[in-house]
C-alpha cells in the first residue's frame, strides 16, 4: 500500500482543499505525486500523464466548486489525482482491477466525473454541450472546464468543438495541457505551432515585463490588462509570423504558463473564472514529473507496467524466450514486407510504439506515417495513397477504429481500394476497460461490401495474412489480432499465401465440432484436451475468415455433426455466431448449436483471465458448453 503524506491524510474530498494554504497545496502536490508513484509501482496504470497534472488537478478543485462546476478530462489518462481528491483515495489501489475503480473518468462511478472519457478529443464538445445546457436552464454561474492535451488537440473533433465554441456565448474554459507528448511524441503542424508559442523568447520576455508592470495575476489595472492582452496577441502574431489560432476561432487565449506551479495556476484560474465566455488557457507541463526516469522517457513510462517505486526501474515481464507480442510480430513483418515490396507504406494515428510501426519509421521514415490522433484522417489518407497505386497498411486499435467507420465505408470499401487495416487490440483487452475493449469490429465491419475480414490463430498466421493482403488484386482487408503475447517461439517462417475465405480443421473429433475464429481457437484446443480426458472428442475448425466465410467448410461441419459450438472474442450479435446462424437458415441445416462470445453489455476492466471467465469464453466455459449440448 502507498503511504499518505501528512497533508494528504487530511484530504479526501475537494472541500478539504479549501482549508489549505498555498504552501500546504505545494506539500499536498508532493504527497500526491509520491502516492501515485508508489501505488502504480505494484498496480500498473497510466503513470507519466497523471504525474504531469498533479498541480493542475489540485488547483482546479481548489478554485472551482466541484462537482457543481464541471471538469471534463479528455481521454482521462491524466485524471488519477482527480480521482484521489474526489473520494476514491482509499479505493485507489483497486484502480483498473476487476470490480475496482476505472482507469478513466466514469459518470456512474462518481458525481465528480462529469463525463465518461477514454477516447481522445471529446472534452471540448461535451463541455460546450454542458455549458449551453446550464445557460438554457438559467444557471449563469456554473463553470465548465475541458482539460485536453496537445496530442488530443490534433483530433478533428477537438477543432469542431472549438469552432462551435467560438460562436456560442457560453461559459467555457478549455485548458490546453501542453507537454509535447501524447503517447508517443506529438507530431504535425499544430505541435510546431504550440512549440513556437512556448519558445518565442522575444514575445515571452515582453509579455512578462508588461504583465508584471500591471500587477501580474492580481485584479489591479483590470481594464488596462484587457487592452494590453489584445495588443500582446497582435504582437505575438507579428513575432510568430502567424495569427493566434485560438483567437482566430474567437476564444480568448491566455498563456502559456507553468502548469507545474500550483501557486501560479491557483492565481490564474481564480482570475479566469471571473471572465465570461469561451476562453483557452495554455499550460506547459512535464509529463512524468517527479520520477526522473519517467521525465526522461515519457513514452516508455506512459504505462510502464511494474517498476521500482524508488528508482523507477521497470521490472522485467518475462524471459527472452517468451513469445513476442502480436504488435511486435506486426512491426517486424511489415518491415520485412516493405523491403520486398516498394509500394508498401505504413500509417498509424499516434500509436507508433504501441503498434510497433516505429520499427518501420526508424528504417524507412519516408514510408511510415504517424498522422496524430486522427483515425478518420488516417483511413482517408490511406485511401488517397491506395488510389495512386501504393499499398497502405493502416494500423488502428480496434476500439479506436470505431471513430473512422464512415471513412472505411465511403472512402475505402465503396471505391474498392486496396487498404489493409490491421486492428491491434482486437477482442478483450483487460485493464483499460469498457472504452478500450475491441469487441465490436467483426460485427460492424461484416455488413460492409468489398471487405475481407480475417483473424489469425497465431503469430505465423498473422504473418501470412499480412503477406496475402499485400498481393496485387487482394482488395480491402481487415486483419484483427489481440493484445499481448502469442504462443509460438518460431513464427518467422517463409511467407505463404492463404486462400481467401478458407478455414482449416486443426483437430479431429467425432462427438461435436467447435468453430472458432482468431486467437481464441487456442482456448478451444486447450478445452479439447480436457474433454478428451472425459471421453469426449471434439473436432475444431479455425475459420480464419469471417468474410467471405468458408461455406464449403460449414457444409462439411453441418453434414457431419449435429452438435456444434461457436467461439469468438467479439460481440455475439453480428459476429461469427450470427454468420453461422444465417448460413444454417439459408441452407436449412438443423443442429444443437450453441455460441460463446461477448454478451450484449459493456465489459468493464479486469485481467484477461477474469474477463474471459466473466464472458464465459475461457477453457472451462468451452468444456461446460460442449458437455451441455452433448447431453441434450
Coordinates of C-alpha atoms in Angstrom, one line a residue:
X1 CA 0.0 0.0 0.0
X2 CA 1.2 3.5 -0.8
X3 CA 1.8 5.7 2.2
X4 CA -0.1 9.0 2.5
X5 CA 1.9 12.2 3.3
X6 CA 0.9 14.4 6.2
X7 CA -1.2 16.8 4.1
X8 CA -2.8 14.0 2.0
X9 CA -4.1 12.3 5.1
X10 CA -6.2 15.4 5.7
X11 CA -7.7 15.5 2.2
X12 CA -10.3 13.1 0.8
X13 CA -12.7 15.5 -1.0
X14 CA -12.4 18.9 -2.7
X15 CA -13.9 20.8 0.2
X16 CA -10.9 19.6 2.3
X17 CA -8.6 21.5 0.0
X18 CA -10.3 24.9 0.7
X19 CA -8.8 25.0 4.2
X20 CA -5.2 24.7 2.9
X21 CA -2.7 27.5 2.4
X22 CA -0.8 27.9 -0.8
X23 CA 2.3 26.4 0.9
X24 CA 0.3 23.4 2.0
X25 CA -1.0 23.0 -1.5
X26 CA 2.6 22.6 -2.7
X27 CA 3.2 20.0 0.0
X28 CA 0.0 18.2 -1.0
X29 CA 1.2 18.0 -4.6
X30 CA 4.4 16.4 -3.4
X31 CA 2.3 13.9 -1.3
X32 CA 0.1 13.1 -4.2
X33 CA 3.0 12.5 -6.6
X34 CA 4.6 10.1 -4.1
X35 CA 1.2 8.3 -3.6
X36 CA 0.7 7.8 -7.3
X37 CA 4.3 6.6 -7.9
X38 CA 4.1 4.1 -5.0
X39 CA 0.6 2.9 -6.0
X40 CA 1.3 2.3 -9.7
X41 CA 4.6 0.6 -9.0
X42 CA 2.7 -2.5 -7.9
X43 CA -0.6 -1.9 -9.7
X44 CA 0.2 -0.7 -13.2
X45 CA -1.6 2.2 -14.8
X46 CA -1.0 5.3 -16.8
X47 CA 1.8 6.9 -14.9
X48 CA 3.6 9.7 -16.7
X49 CA 0.5 11.6 -17.8
X50 CA -1.0 11.7 -14.3
X51 CA 2.3 12.8 -12.8
X52 CA 2.3 15.8 -15.1
X53 CA -1.2 17.1 -14.0
X54 CA -0.9 16.9 -10.2
X55 CA -0.7 20.7 -9.7
X56 CA -3.4 21.3 -12.3
X57 CA -5.8 18.8 -10.6
X58 CA -5.2 20.4 -7.2
X59 CA -5.7 23.9 -8.4
X60 CA -8.9 23.1 -10.3
X61 CA -10.5 21.6 -7.2
X62 CA -9.2 24.4 -5.0
X63 CA -10.6 27.2 -7.2
X64 CA -13.8 25.7 -8.6
X65 CA -16.9 24.4 -6.9
X66 CA -16.9 20.8 -8.0
X67 CA -19.0 18.8 -8.6
X68 CA -21.4 21.7 -9.4
X69 CA -18.7 23.1 -11.7
X70 CA -17.9 20.6 -14.3
X71 CA -14.5 19.1 -15.1
X72 CA -14.1 17.1 -18.3
X73 CA -10.8 15.2 -18.6
X74 CA -10.0 14.4 -22.2
X75 CA -9.0 10.8 -22.6
X76 CA -8.7 10.5 -18.9
X77 CA -5.1 9.2 -18.7
X78 CA -4.3 12.2 -16.6
X79 CA -7.2 12.0 -14.1
X80 CA -5.6 10.0 -11.3
X81 CA -5.1 12.9 -9.0
X82 CA -8.6 14.0 -9.7
X83 CA -9.8 10.5 -8.6
X84 CA -7.7 10.6 -5.4
X85 CA -9.1 14.1 -4.5
X86 CA -12.7 13.1 -5.0
X87 CA -13.4 10.4 -2.5
X88 CA -11.5 7.5 -4.1
X89 CA -8.2 7.7 -2.3
X90 CA -9.0 4.5 -0.2
X91 CA -10.0 2.7 -3.4
X92 CA -7.1 3.8 -5.5
X93 CA -5.2 0.5 -5.1
X94 CA -8.1 -1.1 -6.9
X95 CA -7.6 1.1 -10.0
X96 CA -8.0 -0.9 -13.2
X97 CA -8.6 -4.1 -11.4
X98 CA -11.6 -6.5 -11.7
X99 CA -14.6 -4.9 -9.9
X100 CA -12.3 -2.0 -8.9
X101 CA -12.4 1.7 -10.0
X102 CA -11.9 2.6 -13.6
X103 CA -8.7 3.9 -15.0
X104 CA -10.7 6.6 -16.8
X105 CA -13.4 9.1 -15.6
X106 CA -16.8 7.3 -15.4
X107 CA -20.1 9.0 -14.7
X108 CA -21.5 6.0 -12.8
X109 CA -18.5 5.9 -10.5
X110 CA -18.6 9.4 -9.1
X111 CA -20.6 12.6 -9.3
X112 CA -17.2 14.3 -9.8
X113 CA -16.7 12.5 -13.1
X114 CA -18.8 14.9 -15.2
X115 CA -18.4 12.9 -18.4
X116 CA -17.0 9.5 -19.2
X117 CA -13.9 9.5 -21.4
X118 CA -11.3 7.1 -22.7
X119 CA -11.0 8.1 -26.3
X120 CA -9.5 11.4 -27.2
X121 CA -10.7 14.8 -28.4
X122 CA -14.2 14.7 -26.9
X123 CA -13.9 17.0 -23.9
X124 CA -14.5 20.3 -25.7
X125 CA -17.7 19.2 -27.4
X126 CA -19.0 17.7 -24.1
X127 CA -18.1 20.7 -22.0
X128 CA -19.7 23.1 -24.6
X129 CA -22.9 21.0 -24.5
X130 CA -23.0 21.2 -20.7
X131 CA -22.3 25.0 -20.8
X132 CA -25.2 25.6 -23.2
X133 CA -27.4 23.4 -21.1
X134 CA -26.6 25.4 -18.0
X135 CA -27.3 28.6 -19.9
X136 CA -30.7 27.3 -21.1
X137 CA -31.5 26.2 -17.6
X138 CA -30.8 29.7 -16.1
X139 CA -27.5 28.7 -14.3
X140 CA -25.2 31.5 -15.3
X141 CA -22.5 30.9 -12.6
X142 CA -21.6 27.3 -13.3
X143 CA -18.2 26.8 -14.7
X144 CA -17.4 24.2 -17.4
X145 CA -13.8 23.2 -17.9
X146 CA -12.4 20.9 -20.6
X147 CA -8.8 19.7 -19.9
X148 CA -7.2 18.5 -23.2
X149 CA -3.7 17.5 -24.1
X150 CA -1.7 18.8 -27.1
X151 CA -1.9 15.3 -28.6
X152 CA -5.7 15.1 -28.2
X153 CA -5.9 18.6 -29.8
X154 CA -4.8 17.1 -33.1
X155 CA -8.1 15.2 -33.3
X156 CA -10.6 16.7 -35.7
X157 CA -13.4 16.6 -33.2
X158 CA -11.5 19.0 -30.9
X159 CA -11.4 21.6 -33.7
X160 CA -15.1 21.0 -34.4
X161 CA -15.8 21.8 -30.8
X162 CA -13.5 24.9 -30.8
X163 CA -15.2 26.2 -33.9
X164 CA -18.6 25.8 -32.4
X165 CA -17.5 27.3 -29.0
X166 CA -16.2 30.4 -30.7
X167 CA -19.7 31.4 -31.8
X168 CA -21.5 30.2 -28.7
X169 CA -21.7 32.7 -25.8
X170 CA -21.2 30.0 -23.2
X171 CA -19.2 29.9 -20.0
X172 CA -16.5 27.5 -21.2
X173 CA -12.8 27.2 -20.3
X174 CA -10.5 25.0 -22.3
X175 CA -7.2 24.1 -20.6
X176 CA -4.7 23.0 -23.1
X177 CA -2.2 20.8 -21.3
X178 CA 0.9 21.0 -23.5
X179 CA 3.7 18.6 -22.7
X180 CA 4.8 17.7 -26.3
X181 CA 3.7 14.1 -25.8
X182 CA 0.5 12.1 -26.5
X183 CA 1.6 8.5 -26.0
X184 CA 4.4 9.0 -28.5
X185 CA 5.8 12.4 -29.3
X186 CA 3.2 14.8 -30.7
X187 CA 3.5 15.4 -34.4
X188 CA 2.2 17.7 -37.1
X189 CA 1.8 21.4 -37.7
X190 CA -0.2 22.1 -34.5
X191 CA 2.7 20.7 -32.4
X192 CA 5.1 23.0 -34.3
X193 CA 2.7 26.0 -33.7
X194 CA 2.5 25.3 -30.0
X195 CA 6.2 25.0 -29.8
X196 CA 6.6 28.4 -31.5
X197 CA 4.2 29.9 -28.9
X198 CA 6.1 28.5 -26.0
X199 CA 9.6 29.1 -27.2
X200 CA 9.4 32.6 -28.6
X201 CA 11.9 34.3 -26.2
X202 CA 11.2 37.8 -27.6
X203 CA 7.5 37.5 -27.1
X204 CA 7.7 35.9 -23.6
X205 CA 10.2 38.4 -22.3
X206 CA 8.0 41.3 -23.4
X207 CA 4.8 39.7 -22.1
X208 CA 6.2 39.0 -18.7
X209 CA 7.6 42.5 -18.3
X210 CA 4.3 44.2 -19.3
X211 CA 2.2 41.9 -17.2
X212 CA 4.3 42.4 -14.1
X213 CA 4.1 46.2 -14.5
X214 CA 0.3 45.8 -14.4
X215 CA 0.3 43.8 -11.2
X216 CA 0.8 40.3 -12.5
X217 CA -2.2 38.0 -11.8
X218 CA -3.9 40.4 -9.4
X219 CA -7.0 42.4 -10.0
X220 CA -5.1 45.7 -10.4
X221 CA -5.5 47.6 -13.6
X222 CA -8.1 45.2 -14.8
X223 CA -9.3 47.4 -17.7
X224 CA -5.7 48.1 -18.8
X225 CA -4.9 44.4 -18.8
X226 CA -7.8 43.7 -21.2
X227 CA -6.5 46.2 -23.7
X228 CA -2.9 45.1 -23.2
X229 CA -3.9 41.5 -23.8
X230 CA -5.2 42.4 -27.2
X231 CA -2.0 44.3 -28.0
X232 CA 0.1 41.3 -26.8
X233 CA -1.9 38.9 -29.0
X234 CA -1.4 41.2 -32.0
X235 CA 2.3 41.4 -31.2
X236 CA 2.6 37.7 -30.9
X237 CA 1.1 37.3 -34.4
X238 CA 3.9 39.6 -35.7
X239 CA 6.7 37.8 -33.8
X240 CA 5.5 34.4 -34.8
X241 CA 4.6 35.5 -38.4
X242 CA 1.1 33.9 -38.0
X243 CA -2.2 34.7 -36.3
X244 CA -3.1 33.2 -33.0
X245 CA -5.1 30.1 -33.9
X246 CA -7.3 30.1 -30.9
X247 CA -8.0 33.9 -31.0
X248 CA -8.9 33.4 -34.7
X249 CA -11.6 31.0 -33.5
X250 CA -12.9 33.7 -31.2
X251 CA -11.6 32.1 -27.9
X252 CA -9.8 34.4 -25.6
X253 CA -6.3 33.0 -25.3
X254 CA -4.2 33.1 -22.1
X255 CA -0.7 31.8 -21.6
X256 CA 1.4 29.9 -21.9
X257 CA 2.0 29.5 -18.1
X258 CA 3.8 27.0 -16.0
X259 CA 1.4 24.1 -15.4
X260 CA 3.5 22.5 -12.7
X261 CA 3.5 25.6 -10.4
X262 CA 0.4 25.3 -8.2
X263 CA 0.6 28.9 -6.9
X264 CA 0.6 30.3 -10.5
X265 CA -2.3 28.0 -11.5
X266 CA -4.4 29.0 -8.5
X267 CA -4.0 32.7 -9.2
X268 CA -4.6 32.4 -12.9
X269 CA -7.7 30.1 -12.6
X270 CA -9.1 32.4 -9.9
X271 CA -8.9 35.3 -12.4
X272 CA -10.2 33.3 -15.3
X273 CA -13.4 32.1 -13.6
X274 CA -14.4 35.7 -13.4
X275 CA -14.2 36.1 -17.2
X276 CA -17.3 35.1 -19.1
X277 CA -17.5 33.5 -22.5
X278 CA -15.2 30.9 -24.2
X279 CA -11.6 31.1 -23.3
X280 CA -8.5 28.9 -23.5
X281 CA -5.6 28.6 -21.0
X282 CA -2.4 27.2 -22.4
X283 CA -0.3 25.5 -19.7
X284 CA 3.1 23.8 -20.1
X285 CA 3.6 20.7 -18.0
X286 CA 6.3 18.0 -17.7
X287 CA 5.0 14.5 -18.4
X288 CA 6.3 12.1 -15.8
X289 CA 7.2 14.9 -13.4
X290 CA 8.6 13.7 -10.1
X291 CA 10.1 10.4 -11.3
X292 CA 13.3 11.0 -13.1
X293 CA 13.1 8.0 -15.5
X294 CA 9.6 9.0 -16.5
X295 CA 10.6 12.6 -17.1
X296 CA 13.5 11.4 -19.3
X297 CA 11.5 8.8 -21.2
X298 CA 7.7 9.6 -21.1
X299 CA 6.9 7.4 -24.0
X300 CA 8.1 4.2 -22.2
X301 CA 6.6 5.4 -18.9
X302 CA 3.2 6.3 -20.3
X303 CA 2.1 2.9 -19.0
X304 CA 5.3 1.1 -17.8
X305 CA 3.9 -1.9 -16.1
X306 CA 5.6 -2.9 -12.9
X307 CA 8.5 -0.7 -11.7
X308 CA 10.6 0.1 -8.7
X309 CA 8.9 3.0 -6.8
X310 CA 12.2 4.3 -5.6
X311 CA 14.4 4.1 -8.7
X312 CA 11.8 4.0 -11.4
X313 CA 13.5 0.9 -12.9
X314 CA 11.0 -1.1 -14.9
X315 CA 10.8 -4.8 -13.9
X316 CA 11.2 -7.5 -16.4
X317 CA 7.9 -9.1 -17.5
X318 CA 9.5 -12.4 -18.7
X319 CA 12.5 -14.1 -20.1
X320 CA 13.9 -13.6 -23.6
X321 CA 12.5 -16.9 -24.7
X322 CA 8.8 -15.9 -24.2
X323 CA 6.8 -15.4 -27.4
X324 CA 6.7 -12.0 -29.0
X325 CA 3.6 -9.8 -28.6
X326 CA 1.4 -9.7 -31.7
X327 CA 2.1 -6.0 -32.1
X328 CA 5.8 -6.8 -32.4
X329 CA 5.1 -9.5 -35.0
X330 CA 3.2 -6.9 -37.0
X331 CA 6.0 -4.4 -36.7
X332 CA 8.7 -6.8 -37.8
X333 CA 6.6 -8.3 -40.6
X334 CA 5.6 -5.0 -42.2
X335 CA 9.2 -4.0 -42.2
X336 CA 10.2 -7.3 -43.9
X337 CA 7.4 -7.0 -46.4
X338 CA 8.2 -3.3 -47.2
X339 CA 11.8 -4.4 -48.0
X340 CA 10.3 -6.8 -50.6
X341 CA 7.5 -4.5 -51.9
X342 CA 8.4 -0.9 -52.5
X343 CA 4.7 0.1 -52.7
X344 CA 4.0 -0.7 -49.1
X345 CA 3.6 2.2 -46.7
X346 CA 2.6 2.2 -43.0
X347 CA 0.1 4.5 -41.2
X348 CA -0.8 4.9 -37.6
X349 CA -2.8 7.5 -35.7
X350 CA -0.4 8.4 -32.8
X351 CA 0.5 4.8 -31.9
X352 CA 3.8 4.1 -33.5
X353 CA 5.3 2.4 -30.4
X354 CA 2.0 0.9 -29.3
X355 CA 1.6 -0.9 -32.7
X356 CA 5.3 -1.3 -33.4
X357 CA 5.2 0.7 -36.6
X358 CA 8.1 2.6 -35.1
X359 CA 10.4 -0.2 -36.4
X360 CA 9.5 0.8 -40.0
X361 CA 9.6 4.5 -39.1
X362 CA 13.2 4.1 -38.0
X363 CA 14.4 2.3 -41.1
X364 CA 12.1 3.8 -43.7
X365 CA 10.9 7.2 -42.3
X366 CA 9.7 8.4 -45.7
X367 CA 7.3 5.4 -46.0
X368 CA 5.8 5.3 -42.5
X369 CA 3.5 8.0 -41.2
X370 CA 2.2 9.0 -37.7
X371 CA -0.7 11.2 -38.5
X372 CA -1.6 12.2 -34.9
X373 CA -4.7 11.3 -33.0
X374 CA -6.8 11.4 -36.2
X375 CA -8.3 8.0 -37.0
X376 CA -10.8 9.3 -39.7
X377 CA -8.0 11.1 -41.4
X378 CA -5.7 8.1 -41.2
X379 CA -8.3 6.0 -43.1
X380 CA -8.9 8.5 -45.9
X381 CA -5.2 9.4 -46.1
X382 CA -4.6 5.6 -46.7
X383 CA -7.3 5.7 -49.3
X384 CA -5.6 8.5 -51.1
X385 CA -2.3 6.6 -51.1
X386 CA -4.0 3.5 -52.4
X387 CA -5.8 5.2 -55.3
X388 CA -2.3 6.2 -56.5
X389 CA -1.0 2.7 -56.6
X390 CA 0.6 2.3 -53.1
X391 CA -0.2 -0.5 -50.7
X392 CA -1.1 1.1 -47.3
X393 CA -1.1 -0.9 -44.0
X394 CA -3.3 1.3 -41.7
X395 CA -2.8 0.1 -38.1
X396 CA -5.5 1.3 -35.7
X397 CA -6.6 -0.2 -32.4
X398 CA -9.9 -2.0 -32.7
X399 CA -11.8 0.3 -30.3
X400 CA -10.3 3.4 -32.0
X401 CA -11.4 2.2 -35.4
X402 CA -15.0 2.9 -34.4
X403 CA -14.1 6.6 -34.9
X404 CA -13.5 6.1 -38.6
X405 CA -16.4 3.9 -39.6
X406 CA -17.8 6.3 -42.3
X407 CA -14.4 6.7 -43.9
X408 CA -14.0 2.9 -44.2
X409 CA -17.4 2.6 -45.9
X410 CA -17.3 5.7 -48.1
X411 CA -13.6 6.2 -48.9
X412 CA -12.3 2.7 -49.0
X413 CA -14.9 -0.1 -49.4
X414 CA -17.2 1.8 -51.8
X415 CA -14.3 2.7 -54.0
X416 CA -12.8 -0.8 -53.7
X417 CA -9.4 0.5 -52.7
X418 CA -6.7 -1.9 -51.5
X419 CA -6.2 -0.6 -48.0
X420 CA -5.1 -3.1 -45.4
X421 CA -6.5 -2.4 -41.9
X422 CA -4.6 -4.0 -39.1
X423 CA -6.7 -3.9 -36.0
X424 CA -4.4 -4.2 -33.0
X425 CA -6.0 -4.9 -29.5
X426 CA -9.0 -6.7 -31.1
X427 CA -11.1 -8.6 -28.6
X428 CA -11.0 -8.1 -24.8
X429 CA -8.0 -6.0 -23.8
X430 CA -8.2 -6.1 -20.0
X431 CA -7.5 -3.4 -17.5
X432 CA -8.3 -0.4 -19.8
X433 CA -12.0 -1.4 -19.5
X434 CA -15.1 -0.7 -21.5
X435 CA -13.8 2.2 -23.6
X436 CA -11.0 0.1 -25.0
X437 CA -12.4 -3.5 -25.3
X438 CA -12.1 -4.2 -29.1
X439 CA -15.2 -6.4 -29.3
X440 CA -17.4 -4.7 -31.9
X441 CA -15.2 -4.7 -35.1
X442 CA -16.3 -8.0 -36.6
X443 CA -20.0 -7.1 -36.1
X444 CA -19.7 -3.6 -37.5
X445 CA -17.4 -4.5 -40.5
X446 CA -19.2 -7.7 -41.6
X447 CA -22.1 -5.9 -43.3
X448 CA -19.8 -3.7 -45.4
X449 CA -19.4 -4.9 -49.0
X450 CA -15.9 -5.3 -50.5
X451 CA -14.1 -6.0 -47.2
X452 CA -12.2 -9.2 -46.5
X453 CA -12.2 -9.9 -42.7
X454 CA -9.8 -12.3 -41.1
X455 CA -8.2 -13.1 -37.8
X456 CA -5.1 -15.2 -37.1
X457 CA -4.9 -18.2 -34.8
X458 CA -1.3 -17.4 -34.0
X459 CA 1.7 -15.3 -35.0
X460 CA 2.5 -17.3 -38.1
X461 CA -1.0 -16.8 -39.4
X462 CA -0.8 -13.1 -38.8
X463 CA 2.4 -13.0 -40.8
X464 CA 0.8 -14.9 -43.7
X465 CA -2.4 -12.8 -43.6
X466 CA -0.3 -9.7 -44.0
X467 CA 1.6 -11.3 -46.9
X468 CA -1.6 -12.3 -48.6
X469 CA -3.3 -8.9 -48.2
X470 CA -0.5 -7.0 -49.9
X471 CA -0.5 -9.2 -53.0
X472 CA -1.9 -7.5 -56.1
X473 CA -5.6 -7.9 -56.5
X474 CA -6.2 -8.8 -52.9
X475 CA -8.6 -5.8 -52.3
X476 CA -9.5 -4.2 -49.0
X477 CA -8.5 -6.3 -45.9
X478 CA -9.3 -6.2 -42.2
X479 CA -6.9 -8.3 -40.1
X480 CA -7.8 -8.3 -36.4
X481 CA -5.4 -9.6 -33.7
X482 CA -5.3 -9.5 -29.9
X483 CA -3.3 -7.5 -27.4
X484 CA -0.4 -9.4 -25.7
X485 CA 1.9 -12.3 -26.4
X486 CA 1.4 -15.1 -28.8
X487 CA 2.2 -18.7 -28.4
X488 CA 5.0 -19.5 -30.9
X489 CA 8.7 -19.3 -30.4
X490 CA 9.4 -19.8 -34.1
X491 CA 6.9 -17.8 -36.1
X492 CA 9.2 -16.3 -38.7
X493 CA 8.6 -19.0 -41.4
X494 CA 8.6 -18.4 -45.1
X495 CA 5.7 -16.4 -46.3
X496 CA 2.7 -18.4 -47.6
X497 CA -0.3 -17.2 -49.5
X498 CA -3.6 -18.1 -47.9
X499 CA -6.7 -18.8 -49.9
X500 CA -9.2 -16.1 -49.3
X501 CA -12.2 -17.2 -47.4
X502 CA -10.8 -20.6 -46.5
X503 CA -10.6 -22.0 -43.0
X504 CA -8.9 -25.1 -41.7
X505 CA -9.6 -28.1 -39.5
X506 CA -7.0 -28.1 -36.7
X507 CA -8.2 -31.1 -34.6
X508 CA -10.2 -34.2 -35.4
X509 CA -13.1 -35.5 -33.3
X510 CA -16.3 -37.5 -33.6
X511 CA -18.6 -36.2 -30.9
X512 CA -19.0 -32.5 -31.6
X513 CA -17.4 -29.6 -33.6
X514 CA -16.1 -26.3 -32.4
X515 CA -15.9 -23.4 -34.8
X516 CA -13.6 -20.6 -33.7
X517 CA -12.0 -17.5 -35.2
X518 CA -8.7 -15.9 -34.2
X519 CA -6.6 -16.4 -31.2
X520 CA -9.5 -17.8 -29.1
X521 CA -9.1 -21.1 -31.1
X522 CA -6.1 -21.8 -28.8
X523 CA -8.6 -21.8 -25.8
X524 CA -10.7 -24.3 -27.8
X525 CA -7.7 -26.6 -28.3
X526 CA -6.9 -26.5 -24.5
X527 CA -10.6 -27.3 -23.8
X528 CA -10.5 -30.2 -26.2
X529 CA -7.6 -31.7 -24.2
X530 CA -9.7 -31.5 -21.0
X531 CA -12.7 -33.0 -22.8
X532 CA -10.6 -35.8 -24.1
X533 CA -9.8 -36.9 -20.6
X534 CA -13.6 -37.1 -20.1
X535 CA -14.0 -39.4 -23.1
X536 CA -15.4 -36.6 -25.4
X537 CA -13.6 -36.0 -28.7
X538 CA -14.3 -32.7 -30.4
X539 CA -13.2 -31.5 -33.9
X540 CA -12.0 -27.9 -34.1
X541 CA -12.2 -25.7 -37.1
X542 CA -10.3 -22.5 -37.3
X543 CA -12.5 -20.4 -39.6
X544 CA -9.7 -17.8 -40.3
X545 CA -12.1 -15.7 -42.4
X546 CA -15.3 -14.1 -41.2
X547 CA -15.9 -12.6 -44.6
X548 CA -16.1 -14.3 -47.0
X549 CA -17.0 -17.2 -44.7
X550 CA -15.9 -20.7 -45.7
X551 CA -19.3 -22.1 -46.8
X552 CA -17.6 -25.3 -48.1
X553 CA -16.2 -26.0 -44.6
X554 CA -19.6 -25.1 -43.0
X555 CA -21.3 -27.6 -45.3
X556 CA -18.8 -30.2 -44.2
X557 CA -19.4 -29.4 -40.5
X558 CA -23.2 -29.4 -40.5
X559 CA -23.3 -32.5 -42.7
X560 CA -21.1 -34.4 -40.2
X561 CA -22.0 -33.1 -36.8
X562 CA -25.3 -32.3 -35.1
X563 CA -23.6 -30.8 -32.0
X564 CA -21.8 -27.6 -32.9
X565 CA -20.3 -24.8 -30.7
X566 CA -19.0 -21.4 -32.0
X567 CA -16.4 -19.4 -30.0
X568 CA -15.4 -15.8 -30.7
X569 CA -13.6 -13.0 -28.9
X570 CA -16.2 -10.4 -30.2
X571 CA -19.8 -9.5 -29.6
X572 CA -22.2 -12.3 -30.2
X573 CA -24.7 -10.0 -32.0
X574 CA -23.5 -9.6 -35.6
X575 CA -20.2 -11.6 -35.5
X576 CA -19.3 -15.2 -36.2
X577 CA -22.3 -16.8 -34.5
X578 CA -24.6 -14.6 -36.4
X579 CA -22.9 -15.5 -39.7
X580 CA -23.2 -19.2 -38.9
X581 CA -26.9 -19.0 -38.0
X582 CA -27.5 -17.1 -41.2
X583 CA -25.8 -19.9 -43.1
X584 CA -27.8 -22.6 -41.3
X585 CA -31.0 -20.8 -42.0
X586 CA -30.2 -20.3 -45.7
X587 CA -29.2 -23.9 -46.2
X588 CA -31.9 -25.5 -44.0
X589 CA -29.5 -27.1 -41.5
X590 CA -30.6 -28.0 -38.0
X591 CA -28.2 -28.9 -35.2
X592 CA -27.7 -28.5 -31.5
X593 CA -26.0 -25.2 -31.9
X594 CA -24.6 -23.0 -29.1
X595 CA -22.5 -19.8 -29.3
X596 CA -20.0 -18.3 -26.9
X597 CA -18.8 -14.8 -27.2
X598 CA -19.0 -11.3 -25.7
X599 CA -22.5 -10.8 -24.2
X600 CA -24.7 -7.8 -25.1
X601 CA -23.3 -5.4 -22.5
X602 CA -20.2 -3.3 -22.0
X603 CA -17.4 -5.2 -20.3
X604 CA -15.5 -3.3 -17.5
X605 CA -11.9 -3.5 -16.5
X606 CA -10.0 -6.5 -15.1
X607 CA -7.4 -9.1 -16.0
X608 CA -8.0 -11.1 -19.2
X609 CA -8.4 -14.2 -17.0
X610 CA -11.2 -12.5 -15.0
X611 CA -12.9 -11.2 -18.1
X612 CA -12.7 -14.4 -20.1
X613 CA -14.3 -16.1 -17.2
X614 CA -17.0 -13.5 -16.8
X615 CA -17.8 -13.6 -20.5
X616 CA -17.7 -17.4 -20.5
X617 CA -15.2 -17.8 -23.3
X618 CA -12.4 -19.5 -21.3
X619 CA -11.4 -23.2 -21.4
X620 CA -13.8 -24.0 -18.5
X621 CA -16.7 -22.4 -20.2
X622 CA -16.0 -24.2 -23.5
X623 CA -15.8 -27.5 -21.7
X624 CA -19.2 -26.8 -20.0
X625 CA -20.8 -25.7 -23.2
X626 CA -19.8 -28.9 -25.1
X627 CA -20.9 -31.1 -22.2
X628 CA -24.3 -29.3 -22.2
X629 CA -25.0 -29.7 -26.0
X630 CA -23.9 -33.3 -26.0
X631 CA -26.2 -34.1 -23.1
X632 CA -29.3 -32.7 -24.9

